[in-house]
Short mmCIF file of C-alpha atoms and ligand atoms in Angstrom, two decimals:
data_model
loop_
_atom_site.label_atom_id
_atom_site.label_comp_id
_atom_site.label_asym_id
_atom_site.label_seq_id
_atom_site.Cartn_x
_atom_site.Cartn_y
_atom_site.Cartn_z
CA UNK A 1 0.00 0.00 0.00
CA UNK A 2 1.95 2.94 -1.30
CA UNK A 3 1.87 5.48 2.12
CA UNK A 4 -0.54 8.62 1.70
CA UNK A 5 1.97 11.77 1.77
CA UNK A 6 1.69 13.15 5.28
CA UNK A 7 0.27 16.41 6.03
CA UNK A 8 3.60 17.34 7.42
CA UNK A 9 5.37 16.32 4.11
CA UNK A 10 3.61 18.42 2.13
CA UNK A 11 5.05 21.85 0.37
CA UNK A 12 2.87 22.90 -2.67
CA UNK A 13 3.76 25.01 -5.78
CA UNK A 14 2.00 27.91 -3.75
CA UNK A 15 3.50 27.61 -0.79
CA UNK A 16 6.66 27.20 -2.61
CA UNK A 17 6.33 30.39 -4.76
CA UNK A 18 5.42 31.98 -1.80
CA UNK A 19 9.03 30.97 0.14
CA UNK A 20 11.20 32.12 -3.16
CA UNK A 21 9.52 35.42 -3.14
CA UNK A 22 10.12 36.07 0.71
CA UNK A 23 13.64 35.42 -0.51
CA UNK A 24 13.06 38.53 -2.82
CA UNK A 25 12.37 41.65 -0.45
CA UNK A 26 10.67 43.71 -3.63
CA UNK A 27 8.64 41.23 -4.60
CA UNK A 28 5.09 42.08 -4.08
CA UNK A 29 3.07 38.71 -4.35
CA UNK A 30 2.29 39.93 -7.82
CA UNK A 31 4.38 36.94 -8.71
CA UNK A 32 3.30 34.28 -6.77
CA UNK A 33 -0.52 35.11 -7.80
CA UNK A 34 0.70 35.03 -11.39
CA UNK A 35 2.36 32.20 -10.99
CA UNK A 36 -0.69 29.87 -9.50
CA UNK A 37 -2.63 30.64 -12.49
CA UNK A 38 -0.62 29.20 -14.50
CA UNK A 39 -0.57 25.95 -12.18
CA UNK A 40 -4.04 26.22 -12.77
CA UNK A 41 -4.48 26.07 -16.11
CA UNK A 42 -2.02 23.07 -16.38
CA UNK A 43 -4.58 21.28 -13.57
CA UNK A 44 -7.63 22.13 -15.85
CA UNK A 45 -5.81 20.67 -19.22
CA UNK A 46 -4.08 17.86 -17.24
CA UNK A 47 -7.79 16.93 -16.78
CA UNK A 48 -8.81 16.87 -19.91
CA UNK A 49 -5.53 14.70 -21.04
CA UNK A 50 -5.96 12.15 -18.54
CA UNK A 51 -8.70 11.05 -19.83
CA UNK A 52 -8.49 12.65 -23.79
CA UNK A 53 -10.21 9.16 -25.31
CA UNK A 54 -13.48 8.99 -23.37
CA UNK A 55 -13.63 13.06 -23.69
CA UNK A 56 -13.58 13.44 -26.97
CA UNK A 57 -11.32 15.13 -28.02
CA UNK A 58 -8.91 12.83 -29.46
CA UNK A 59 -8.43 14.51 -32.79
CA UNK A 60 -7.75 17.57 -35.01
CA UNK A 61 -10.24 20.62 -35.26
CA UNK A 62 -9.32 21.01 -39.24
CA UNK A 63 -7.84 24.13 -38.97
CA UNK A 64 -4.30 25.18 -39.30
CA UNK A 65 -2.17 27.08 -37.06
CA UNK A 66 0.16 30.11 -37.22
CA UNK A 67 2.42 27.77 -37.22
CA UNK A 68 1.52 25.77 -40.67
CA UNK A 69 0.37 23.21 -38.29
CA UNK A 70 -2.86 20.87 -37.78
CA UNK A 71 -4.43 21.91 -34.97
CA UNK A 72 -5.46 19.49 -32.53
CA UNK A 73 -9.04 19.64 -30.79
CA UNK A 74 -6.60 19.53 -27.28
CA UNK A 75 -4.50 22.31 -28.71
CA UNK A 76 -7.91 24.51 -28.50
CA UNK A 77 -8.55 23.29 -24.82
CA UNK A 78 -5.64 24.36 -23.40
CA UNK A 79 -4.87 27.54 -25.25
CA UNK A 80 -8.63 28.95 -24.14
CA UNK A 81 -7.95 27.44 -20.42
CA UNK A 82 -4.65 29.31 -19.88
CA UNK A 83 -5.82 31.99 -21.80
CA UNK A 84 -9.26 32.47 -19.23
CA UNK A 85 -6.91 31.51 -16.40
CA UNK A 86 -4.35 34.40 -16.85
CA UNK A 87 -6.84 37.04 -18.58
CA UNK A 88 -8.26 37.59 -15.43
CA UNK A 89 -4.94 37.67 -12.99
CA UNK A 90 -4.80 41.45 -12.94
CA UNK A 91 -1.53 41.56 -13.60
CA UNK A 92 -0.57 40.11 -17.13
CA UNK A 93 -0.65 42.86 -19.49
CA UNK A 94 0.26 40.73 -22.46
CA UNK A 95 -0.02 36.90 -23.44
CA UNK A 96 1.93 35.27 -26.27
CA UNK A 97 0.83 31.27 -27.39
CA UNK A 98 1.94 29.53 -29.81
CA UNK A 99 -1.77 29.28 -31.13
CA UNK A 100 -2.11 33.08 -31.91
CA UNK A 101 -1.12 35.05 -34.80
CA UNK A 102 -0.65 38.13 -32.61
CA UNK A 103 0.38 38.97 -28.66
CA UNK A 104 -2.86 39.31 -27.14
CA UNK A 105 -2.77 42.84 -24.76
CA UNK A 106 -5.07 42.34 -21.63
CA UNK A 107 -6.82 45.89 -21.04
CA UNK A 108 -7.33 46.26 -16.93
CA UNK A 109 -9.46 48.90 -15.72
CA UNK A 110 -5.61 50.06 -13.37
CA UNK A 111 -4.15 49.33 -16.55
CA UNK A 112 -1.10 47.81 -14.67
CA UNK A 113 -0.17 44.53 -16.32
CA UNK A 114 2.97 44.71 -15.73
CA UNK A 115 3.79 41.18 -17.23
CA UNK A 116 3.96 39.33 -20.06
CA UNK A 117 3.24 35.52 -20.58
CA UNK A 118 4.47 33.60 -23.01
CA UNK A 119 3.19 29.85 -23.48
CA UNK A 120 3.01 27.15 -26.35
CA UNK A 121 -0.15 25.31 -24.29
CA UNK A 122 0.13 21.38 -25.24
CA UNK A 123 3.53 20.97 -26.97
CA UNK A 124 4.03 17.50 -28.84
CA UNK A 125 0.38 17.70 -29.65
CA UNK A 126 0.26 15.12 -32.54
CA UNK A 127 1.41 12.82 -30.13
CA UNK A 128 -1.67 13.14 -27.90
CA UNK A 129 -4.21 10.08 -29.89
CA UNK A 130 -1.19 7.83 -29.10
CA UNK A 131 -0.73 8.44 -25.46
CA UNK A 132 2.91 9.97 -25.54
CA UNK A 133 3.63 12.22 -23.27
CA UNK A 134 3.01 15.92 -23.85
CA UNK A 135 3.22 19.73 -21.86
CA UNK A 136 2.77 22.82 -21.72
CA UNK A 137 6.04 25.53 -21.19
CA UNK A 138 5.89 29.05 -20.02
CA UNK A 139 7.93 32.15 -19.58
CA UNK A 140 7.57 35.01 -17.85
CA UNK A 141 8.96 37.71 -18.69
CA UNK A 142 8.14 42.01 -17.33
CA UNK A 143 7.08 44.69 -19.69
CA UNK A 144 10.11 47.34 -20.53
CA UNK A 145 9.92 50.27 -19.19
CA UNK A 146 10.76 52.20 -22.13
CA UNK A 147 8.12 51.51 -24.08
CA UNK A 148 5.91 54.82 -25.03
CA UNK A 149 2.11 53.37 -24.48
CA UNK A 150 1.25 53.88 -27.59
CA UNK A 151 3.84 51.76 -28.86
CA UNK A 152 2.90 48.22 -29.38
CA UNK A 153 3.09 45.21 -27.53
CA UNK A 154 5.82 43.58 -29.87
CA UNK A 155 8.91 45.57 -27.66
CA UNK A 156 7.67 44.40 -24.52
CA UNK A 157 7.22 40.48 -26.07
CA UNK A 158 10.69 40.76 -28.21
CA UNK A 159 13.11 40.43 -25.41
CA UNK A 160 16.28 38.23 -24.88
CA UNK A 161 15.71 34.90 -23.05
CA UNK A 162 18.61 36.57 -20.26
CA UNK A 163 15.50 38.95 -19.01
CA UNK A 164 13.20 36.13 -18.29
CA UNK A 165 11.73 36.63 -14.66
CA UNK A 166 10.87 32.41 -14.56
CA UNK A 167 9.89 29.50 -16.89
CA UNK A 168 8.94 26.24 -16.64
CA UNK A 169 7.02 23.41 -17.73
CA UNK A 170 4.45 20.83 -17.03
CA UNK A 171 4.69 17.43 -18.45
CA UNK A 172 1.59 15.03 -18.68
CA UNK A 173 3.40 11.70 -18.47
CA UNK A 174 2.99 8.21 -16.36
CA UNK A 175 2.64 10.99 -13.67
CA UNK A 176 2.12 14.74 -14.00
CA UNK A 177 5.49 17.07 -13.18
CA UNK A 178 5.44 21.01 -12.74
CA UNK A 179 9.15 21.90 -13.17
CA UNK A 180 10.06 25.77 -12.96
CA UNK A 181 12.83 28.17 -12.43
CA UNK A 182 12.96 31.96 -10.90
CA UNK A 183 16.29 31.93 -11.28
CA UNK A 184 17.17 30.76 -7.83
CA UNK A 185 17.66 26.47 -8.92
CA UNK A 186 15.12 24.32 -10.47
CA UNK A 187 12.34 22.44 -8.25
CA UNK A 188 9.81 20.07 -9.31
CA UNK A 189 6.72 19.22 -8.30
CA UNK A 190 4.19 16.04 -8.53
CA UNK A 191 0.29 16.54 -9.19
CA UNK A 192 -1.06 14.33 -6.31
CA UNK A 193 -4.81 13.91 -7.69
CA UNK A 194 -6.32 12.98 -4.41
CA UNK A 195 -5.42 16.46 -2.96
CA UNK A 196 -5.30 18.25 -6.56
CA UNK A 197 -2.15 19.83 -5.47
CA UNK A 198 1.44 20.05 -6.92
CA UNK A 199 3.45 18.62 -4.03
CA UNK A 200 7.15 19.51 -3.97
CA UNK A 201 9.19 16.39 -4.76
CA UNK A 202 12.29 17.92 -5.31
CA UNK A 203 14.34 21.12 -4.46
CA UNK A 204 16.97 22.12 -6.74
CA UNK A 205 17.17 19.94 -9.51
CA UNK A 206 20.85 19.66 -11.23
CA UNK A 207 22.00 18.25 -14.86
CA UNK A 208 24.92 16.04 -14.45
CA UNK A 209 26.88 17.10 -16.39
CA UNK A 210 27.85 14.75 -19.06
CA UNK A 211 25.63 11.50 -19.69
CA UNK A 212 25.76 9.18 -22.42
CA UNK A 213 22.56 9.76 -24.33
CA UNK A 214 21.92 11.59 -27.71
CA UNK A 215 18.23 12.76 -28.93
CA UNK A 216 17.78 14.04 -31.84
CA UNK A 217 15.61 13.09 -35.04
CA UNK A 218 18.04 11.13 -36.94
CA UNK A 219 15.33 10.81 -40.24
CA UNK A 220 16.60 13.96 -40.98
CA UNK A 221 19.81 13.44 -40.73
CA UNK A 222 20.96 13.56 -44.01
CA UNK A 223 20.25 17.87 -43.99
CA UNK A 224 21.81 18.67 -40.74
CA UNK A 225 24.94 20.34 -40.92
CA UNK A 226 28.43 18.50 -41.50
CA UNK A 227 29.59 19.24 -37.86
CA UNK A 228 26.58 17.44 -36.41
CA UNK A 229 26.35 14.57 -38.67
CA UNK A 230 30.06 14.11 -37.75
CA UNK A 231 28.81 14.56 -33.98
CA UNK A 232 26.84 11.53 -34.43
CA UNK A 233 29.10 9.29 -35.78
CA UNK A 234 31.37 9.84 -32.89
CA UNK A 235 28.48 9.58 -30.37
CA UNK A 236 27.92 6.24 -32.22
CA UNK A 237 31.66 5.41 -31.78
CA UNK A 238 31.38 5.89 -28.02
CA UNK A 239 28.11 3.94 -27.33
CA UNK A 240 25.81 6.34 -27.00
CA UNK A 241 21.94 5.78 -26.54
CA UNK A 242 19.66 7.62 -29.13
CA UNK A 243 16.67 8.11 -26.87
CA UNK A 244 13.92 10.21 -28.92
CA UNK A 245 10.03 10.94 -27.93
CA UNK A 246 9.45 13.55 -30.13
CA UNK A 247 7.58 16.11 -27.68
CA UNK A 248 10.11 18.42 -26.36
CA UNK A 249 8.81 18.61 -22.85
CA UNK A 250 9.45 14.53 -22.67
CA UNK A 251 12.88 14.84 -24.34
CA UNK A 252 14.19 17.86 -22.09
CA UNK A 253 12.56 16.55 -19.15
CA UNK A 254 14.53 13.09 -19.44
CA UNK A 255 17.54 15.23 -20.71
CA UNK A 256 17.33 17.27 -17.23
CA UNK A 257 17.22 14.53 -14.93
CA UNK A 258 19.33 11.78 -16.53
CA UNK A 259 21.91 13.99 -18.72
CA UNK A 260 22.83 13.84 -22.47
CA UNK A 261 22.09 16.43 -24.83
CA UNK A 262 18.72 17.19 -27.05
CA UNK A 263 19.57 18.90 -30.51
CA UNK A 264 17.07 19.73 -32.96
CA UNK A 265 19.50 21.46 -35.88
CA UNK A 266 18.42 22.93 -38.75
CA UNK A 267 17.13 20.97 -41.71
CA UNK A 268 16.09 21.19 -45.16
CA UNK A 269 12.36 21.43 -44.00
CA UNK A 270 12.97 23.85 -41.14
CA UNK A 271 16.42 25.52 -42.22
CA UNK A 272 16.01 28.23 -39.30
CA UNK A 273 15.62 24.83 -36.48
CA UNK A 274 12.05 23.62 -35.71
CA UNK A 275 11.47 24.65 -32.42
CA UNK A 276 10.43 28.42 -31.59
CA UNK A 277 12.82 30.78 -29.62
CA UNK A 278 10.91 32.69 -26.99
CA UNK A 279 7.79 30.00 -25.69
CA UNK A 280 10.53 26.64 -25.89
CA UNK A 281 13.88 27.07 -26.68
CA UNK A 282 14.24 30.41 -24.04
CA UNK A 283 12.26 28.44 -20.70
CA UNK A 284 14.30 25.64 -21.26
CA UNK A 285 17.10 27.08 -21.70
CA UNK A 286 16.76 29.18 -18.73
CA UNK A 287 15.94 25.89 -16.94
CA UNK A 288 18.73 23.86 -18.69
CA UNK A 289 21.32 26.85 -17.47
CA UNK A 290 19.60 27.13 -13.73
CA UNK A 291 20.23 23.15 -13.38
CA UNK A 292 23.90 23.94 -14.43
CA UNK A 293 23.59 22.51 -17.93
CA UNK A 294 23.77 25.06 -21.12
CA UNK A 295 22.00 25.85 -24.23
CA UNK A 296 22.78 27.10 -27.81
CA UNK A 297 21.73 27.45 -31.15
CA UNK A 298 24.86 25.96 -32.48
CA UNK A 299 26.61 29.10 -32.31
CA UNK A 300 25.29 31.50 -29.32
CA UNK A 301 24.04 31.02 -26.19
CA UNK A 302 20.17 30.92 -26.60
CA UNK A 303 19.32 33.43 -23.80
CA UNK A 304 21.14 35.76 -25.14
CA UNK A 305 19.39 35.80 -28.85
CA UNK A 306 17.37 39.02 -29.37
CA UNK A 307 14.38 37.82 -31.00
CA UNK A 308 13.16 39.33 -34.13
CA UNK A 309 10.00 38.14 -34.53
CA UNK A 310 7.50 36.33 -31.77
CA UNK A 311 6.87 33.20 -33.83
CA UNK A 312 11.20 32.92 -34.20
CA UNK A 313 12.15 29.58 -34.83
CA UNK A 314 15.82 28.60 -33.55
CA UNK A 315 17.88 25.41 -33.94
CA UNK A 316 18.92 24.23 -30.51
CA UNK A 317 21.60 22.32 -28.68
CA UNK A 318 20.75 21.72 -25.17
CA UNK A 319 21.70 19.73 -22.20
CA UNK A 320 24.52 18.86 -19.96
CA UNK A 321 27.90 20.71 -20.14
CA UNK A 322 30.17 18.86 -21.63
CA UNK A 323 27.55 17.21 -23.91
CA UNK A 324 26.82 21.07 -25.47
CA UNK A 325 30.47 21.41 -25.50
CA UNK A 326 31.46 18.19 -27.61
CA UNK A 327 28.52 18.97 -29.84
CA UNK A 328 30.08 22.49 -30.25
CA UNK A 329 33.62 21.43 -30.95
CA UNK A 330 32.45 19.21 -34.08
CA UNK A 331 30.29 22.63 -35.25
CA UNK A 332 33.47 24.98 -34.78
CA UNK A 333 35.40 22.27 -36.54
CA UNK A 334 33.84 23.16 -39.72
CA UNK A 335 29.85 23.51 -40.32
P1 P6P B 401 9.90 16.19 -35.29
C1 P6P B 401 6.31 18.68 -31.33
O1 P6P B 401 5.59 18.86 -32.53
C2 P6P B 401 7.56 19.53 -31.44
O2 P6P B 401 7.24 20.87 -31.61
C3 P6P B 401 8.44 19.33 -30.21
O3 P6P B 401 7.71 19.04 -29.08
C4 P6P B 401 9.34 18.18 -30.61
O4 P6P B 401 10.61 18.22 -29.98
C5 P6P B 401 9.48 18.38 -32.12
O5 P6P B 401 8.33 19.10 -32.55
C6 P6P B 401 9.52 17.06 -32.85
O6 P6P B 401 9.69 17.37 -34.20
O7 P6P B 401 10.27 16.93 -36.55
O8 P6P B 401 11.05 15.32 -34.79
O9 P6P B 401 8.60 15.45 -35.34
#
């Protein structure tokens, strides 16, 4: 009989939040209240995951996203549940998903939203009729201050991944795992569904920092560039595991805990990298960096890319230390 976690064991998200922000003298609760509505939401669509086959909405809608891409009736779900969830916080003047064409600017009667939320709301989608894991990743960043207000929103969205306040994720595996950063360590939480609570199962979460384990879609391997197909041979040479789900939450969250490195390069298909800069590559590279691993686009730290546009796409290298190195040594060695 697995043993009930005891009241006295017991630290959720909320409470948590609450602790890292007494750390932080200015901080004004704004946070923390931010911050549990985005728990939230990830409750509400963890709901609707669980049990996605008897719910109906296995499936696509038939329409197509900003993104080029089909978009799934769970996509839909969780987009309008963090999107109700944060639209009424008070204090998020500007949300950015991966669903929407444009940053959507919350008007507040004080008119002081002074942050802006940035989420792709059920990544790895297409895997959800075949019950692979999926999540949902967030950053957080605050608006500039230099913005005139009748500027638009894009100033306050386009910033570098270094000015992100905290990110995380939420992965709906064989059990359901908040992980999230404020920049003081990584800590992760489990959804205990008796209680409906994220319960803290561990404090400062760190990469090791080299591990034996490559993931990457090797299909497309014949359009990456030289210095990574030459990676890959040598990873082959020294017995390394390919270990590939194909939802980035999975990948990175298995990257995080075990080691290895995650690279999704750029290809003929998606010569810029597949995976977009400021709502996945920036949280976990924020995370990746907090747990003492590193990040890059094959050339530059990630965090410290200014984006260009919100919908960026980036290649990206990510994972423990010397894994990002050796994959960086074949790249300098000749692209
Ligand atoms: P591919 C899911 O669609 C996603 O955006 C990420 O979660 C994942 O890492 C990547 O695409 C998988 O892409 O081209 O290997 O199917």
């Amino acid at each position: 009989m697995t043993p009930r976690a005891h009241p006295r064991n017991i630290t959720t998200v909320a409470q948590h939040i609450i602790e890292q922000q007494r750390a932080h003298p200015t901080a004004t609760g704004q946070f923390s209240w931010l911050l549990s509505g985005i728990t939230l939401a990830t409750k509400i669509i963890e709901s609707y995951v669980r049990r996605a086959g008897i719910a109906n909405v296995f499936g696509g809608t038939g329409d197509e996203n900003v993104q080029g891409e089909q978009v799934q009736k769970l996509d839909v779900i969780a987009n309008e549940t963090i999107k109700r969830c944060l639209g009424y916080r008070g204090n998020i003047g500007i949300l950015v998903s991966e669903e929407e064409d444009e940053p959507r600017v919350i008007q507040n009667l004080k008119g002081d939203g002074r942050y802006v939320v940035l989420f792709d709301p059920l990544d790895g989608s297409s895997n959800i009729d075949v019950n692979v894991s999926i999540g949902t990743i967030f950053s957080v960043l605050a608006k500039r201050d230099d913005v005139w207000p009748g500027e638009g929103p894009e100033k306050h969205v386009l910033q570098p991944g270094l000015k992100q306040l905290a990110a995380g994720y939420v992965v709906y595996g064989s059990s359901t795992v908040l992980a999230y950063t404020t920049g003081d360590g990584v800590h992760m939480f489990t959804l205990n569904p008796d209680i409906g609570a994220f319960v803290l199962h561990q404090e400062r979460v760190t990469m090791p920092d080299k591990g034996k384990t490559y993931s990457v879609n090797e299909a497309y391997r014949a359009s990456f560039p030289d210095g990574v197909q030459r990676y890959l041979d040598w990873a082959k040479g020294e017995n390394y595991s390919l270990r590939y789900i194909g939802s980035l939450v999975a990948d990175f969250h298995r990257t995080l805990l075990r080691g290895g490195v995650f690279l999704y390069p750029p290809t003929k298909k998606s010569p810029q990298g597949k995976l977009r800069l400021l709502y996945e590559a920036n949280p976990m590279a924020f995370l990746a960096e907090q747990a003492g691993g590193a990040a890059t686009d094959g050339r530059s730290r990630v965090l410290e890319k200014v984006p260009r546009e919100m919908h960026e796409r980036t290649p990206l290298v990510i994972g423990s230390q010397q894994e990002v190195a050796r994959v960086q040594e074949f790249l300098s060695a000749g692209s």
